[in-house]
């Protein structure tokens, strides 16, 4: 939650605890489990700690990518599947 929320510009916090409190202050309690699940899943698969997959992210045009300096290679480059292998 901390990393993605800051990359998206939802918060500008320094610690996970600060992020959690900032998000919980503006999001209705009923959505807390959903937000946590989505952000954790997103962080494991797309907005990874190192080399996030910004080029494949549906939020690419909306996200300011705060603090992102290097991004990961697109899926087809990582697994060696390109137009010649299909
Ligand atoms: S565009 Fe990049 S930094 Fe922004 S949410 Fe997507 S993967 Fe994360």
PDB file of C-alpha atoms and ligand atoms in Angstrom:
ATOM      1  CA  UNK A   1       0.000   0.000   0.000  1.00  0.00           C
ATOM      2  CA  UNK A   2       2.782   2.400   0.934  1.00  0.00           C
ATOM      3  CA  UNK A   3       4.817   2.153  -2.246  1.00  0.00           C
ATOM      4  CA  UNK A   4       1.932   2.255  -4.717  1.00  0.00           C
ATOM      5  CA  UNK A   5       0.000   4.988  -2.946  1.00  0.00           C
ATOM      6  CA  UNK A   6       3.061   7.205  -3.044  1.00  0.00           C
ATOM      7  CA  UNK A   7       3.874   6.382  -6.677  1.00  0.00           C
ATOM      8  CA  UNK A   8       0.316   7.269  -7.620  1.00  0.00           C
ATOM      9  CA  UNK A   9       0.501  10.498  -5.662  1.00  0.00           C
ATOM     10  CA  UNK A  10      -2.417   9.561  -3.415  1.00  0.00           C
ATOM     11  CA  UNK A  11      -0.239  10.290  -0.398  1.00  0.00           C
ATOM     12  CA  UNK A  12       3.164  11.771   0.287  1.00  0.00           C
ATOM     13  CA  UNK A  13       4.291   9.780   3.272  1.00  0.00           C
ATOM     14  CA  UNK A  14       7.535   8.367   4.572  1.00  0.00           C
ATOM     15  CA  UNK A  15       6.441   5.227   6.383  1.00  0.00           C
ATOM     16  CA  UNK A  16       3.880   2.458   5.865  1.00  0.00           C
ATOM     17  CA  UNK A  17       2.150   3.505   9.093  1.00  0.00           C
ATOM     18  CA  UNK A  18       1.749   7.076   7.841  1.00  0.00           C
ATOM     19  CA  UNK A  19       0.379   5.771   4.551  1.00  0.00           C
ATOM     20  CA  UNK A  20      -2.087   3.483   6.251  1.00  0.00           C
ATOM     21  CA  UNK A  21      -3.393   6.277   8.451  1.00  0.00           C
ATOM     22  CA  UNK A  22      -3.636   8.691   5.510  1.00  0.00           C
ATOM     23  CA  UNK A  23      -5.592   6.210   3.408  1.00  0.00           C
ATOM     24  CA  UNK A  24      -7.837   5.122   6.220  1.00  0.00           C
ATOM     25  CA  UNK A  25      -8.691   8.754   6.932  1.00  0.00           C
ATOM     26  CA  UNK A  26     -10.216   9.259   3.477  1.00  0.00           C
ATOM     27  CA  UNK A  27     -11.549   5.803   2.564  1.00  0.00           C
ATOM     28  CA  UNK A  28     -14.728   4.388   4.055  1.00  0.00           C
ATOM     29  CA  UNK A  29     -14.072   1.487   6.418  1.00  0.00           C
ATOM     30  CA  UNK A  30     -15.981  -1.004   4.262  1.00  0.00           C
ATOM     31  CA  UNK A  31     -13.384  -0.616   1.494  1.00  0.00           C
ATOM     32  CA  UNK A  32     -10.280  -1.120   3.635  1.00  0.00           C
ATOM     33  CA  UNK A  33      -9.960  -4.899   3.044  1.00  0.00           C
ATOM     34  CA  UNK A  34     -10.577  -4.493  -0.673  1.00  0.00           C
ATOM     35  CA  UNK A  35      -8.058  -1.689  -1.066  1.00  0.00           C
ATOM     36  CA  UNK A  36      -5.462  -3.628   0.864  1.00  0.00           C
ATOM     37  CA  UNK A  37      -6.022  -6.765  -1.223  1.00  0.00           C
ATOM     38  CA  UNK A  38      -5.940  -4.883  -4.527  1.00  0.00           C
ATOM     39  CA  UNK A  39      -2.858  -2.850  -3.706  1.00  0.00           C
ATOM     40  CA  UNK A  40      -0.928  -5.838  -2.384  1.00  0.00           C
ATOM     41  CA  UNK A  41      -1.840  -7.897  -5.454  1.00  0.00           C
ATOM     42  CA  UNK A  42      -1.020  -4.978  -7.733  1.00  0.00           C
ATOM     43  CA  UNK A  43       2.299  -4.512  -6.003  1.00  0.00           C
ATOM     44  CA  UNK A  44       3.239  -8.161  -6.450  1.00  0.00           C
ATOM     45  CA  UNK A  45       2.361  -8.338 -10.123  1.00  0.00           C
ATOM     46  CA  UNK A  46       2.572  -4.917 -11.765  1.00  0.00           C
ATOM     47  CA  UNK A  47       3.769  -2.113  -9.543  1.00  0.00           C
ATOM     48  CA  UNK A  48       6.638  -4.171  -8.203  1.00  0.00           C
ATOM     49  CA  UNK A  49       9.187  -2.726  -5.772  1.00  0.00           C
ATOM     50  CA  UNK A  50      11.980  -2.903  -8.329  1.00  0.00           C
ATOM     51  CA  UNK A  51      11.379  -2.418 -12.051  1.00  0.00           C
ATOM     52  CA  UNK A  52       7.615  -1.855 -11.986  1.00  0.00           C
ATOM     53  CA  UNK A  53       5.845  -2.806 -15.203  1.00  0.00           C
ATOM     54  CA  UNK A  54       4.662   0.704 -16.034  1.00  0.00           C
ATOM     55  CA  UNK A  55       4.554  -0.055 -19.758  1.00  0.00           C
ATOM     56  CA  UNK A  56       1.916  -2.729 -19.135  1.00  0.00           C
ATOM     57  CA  UNK A  57       0.005  -0.894 -16.427  1.00  0.00           C
ATOM     58  CA  UNK A  58      -3.556   0.261 -17.097  1.00  0.00           C
ATOM     59  CA  UNK A  59      -2.821   3.333 -14.999  1.00  0.00           C
ATOM     60  CA  UNK A  60       0.136   4.406 -17.125  1.00  0.00           C
ATOM     61  CA  UNK A  61      -1.514   7.566 -18.477  1.00  0.00           C
ATOM     62  CA  UNK A  62      -2.943   8.560 -15.098  1.00  0.00           C
ATOM     63  CA  UNK A  63      -0.049   7.736 -12.790  1.00  0.00           C
ATOM     64  CA  UNK A  64       2.635  10.354 -12.109  1.00  0.00           C
ATOM     65  CA  UNK A  65       5.051   7.502 -11.268  1.00  0.00           C
ATOM     66  CA  UNK A  66       6.502   9.425  -8.363  1.00  0.00           C
ATOM     67  CA  UNK A  67       9.909   8.063  -7.427  1.00  0.00           C
ATOM     68  CA  UNK A  68      10.018   5.569 -10.299  1.00  0.00           C
ATOM     69  CA  UNK A  69      13.395   5.799 -12.017  1.00  0.00           C
ATOM     70  CA  UNK A  70      13.598   2.475 -13.865  1.00  0.00           C
ATOM     71  CA  UNK A  71      10.869   0.220 -15.197  1.00  0.00           C
ATOM     72  CA  UNK A  72      10.726  -3.460 -16.073  1.00  0.00           C
ATOM     73  CA  UNK A  73      10.715  -4.963 -19.539  1.00  0.00           C
ATOM     74  CA  UNK A  74       7.405  -5.799 -21.183  1.00  0.00           C
ATOM     75  CA  UNK A  75       6.122  -9.356 -20.680  1.00  0.00           C
ATOM     76  CA  UNK A  76       7.045 -10.658 -24.152  1.00  0.00           C
ATOM     77  CA  UNK A  77      10.662  -9.533 -23.694  1.00  0.00           C
ATOM     78  CA  UNK A  78      10.919 -11.227 -20.287  1.00  0.00           C
ATOM     79  CA  UNK A  79       9.726 -14.627 -21.498  1.00  0.00           C
ATOM     80  CA  UNK A  80      11.208 -14.457 -24.973  1.00  0.00           C
ATOM     81  CA  UNK A  81       7.855 -14.496 -26.707  1.00  0.00           C
ATOM     82  CA  UNK A  82       7.698 -11.992 -29.475  1.00  0.00           C
ATOM     83  CA  UNK A  83       6.211 -11.729 -32.923  1.00  0.00           C
ATOM     84  CA  UNK A  84       8.779 -14.207 -34.315  1.00  0.00           C
ATOM     85  CA  UNK A  85       7.932 -16.914 -31.775  1.00  0.00           C
ATOM     86  CA  UNK A  86       4.170 -16.772 -32.136  1.00  0.00           C
TER      87      UNK A  86
HETATM   88  S1  LIG B   1       2.198   3.285 -13.921  1.00  0.00           S
HETATM   89 FE1  LIG B   1       3.955   2.286 -12.923  1.00  0.00          FE
HETATM   90  S2  LIG B   1       4.207   3.351 -10.964  1.00  0.00           S
HETATM   91 FE2  LIG B   1       2.153   3.830 -11.708  1.00  0.00          FE
HETATM   92  S3  LIG B   1       0.811   2.273 -10.770  1.00  0.00           S
HETATM   93 FE3  LIG B   1       1.410   1.511 -12.783  1.00  0.00          FE
HETATM   94  S4  LIG B   1       3.213   0.225 -12.424  1.00  0.00           S
HETATM   95 FE4  LIG B   1       2.932   1.543 -10.598  1.00  0.00          FE
END
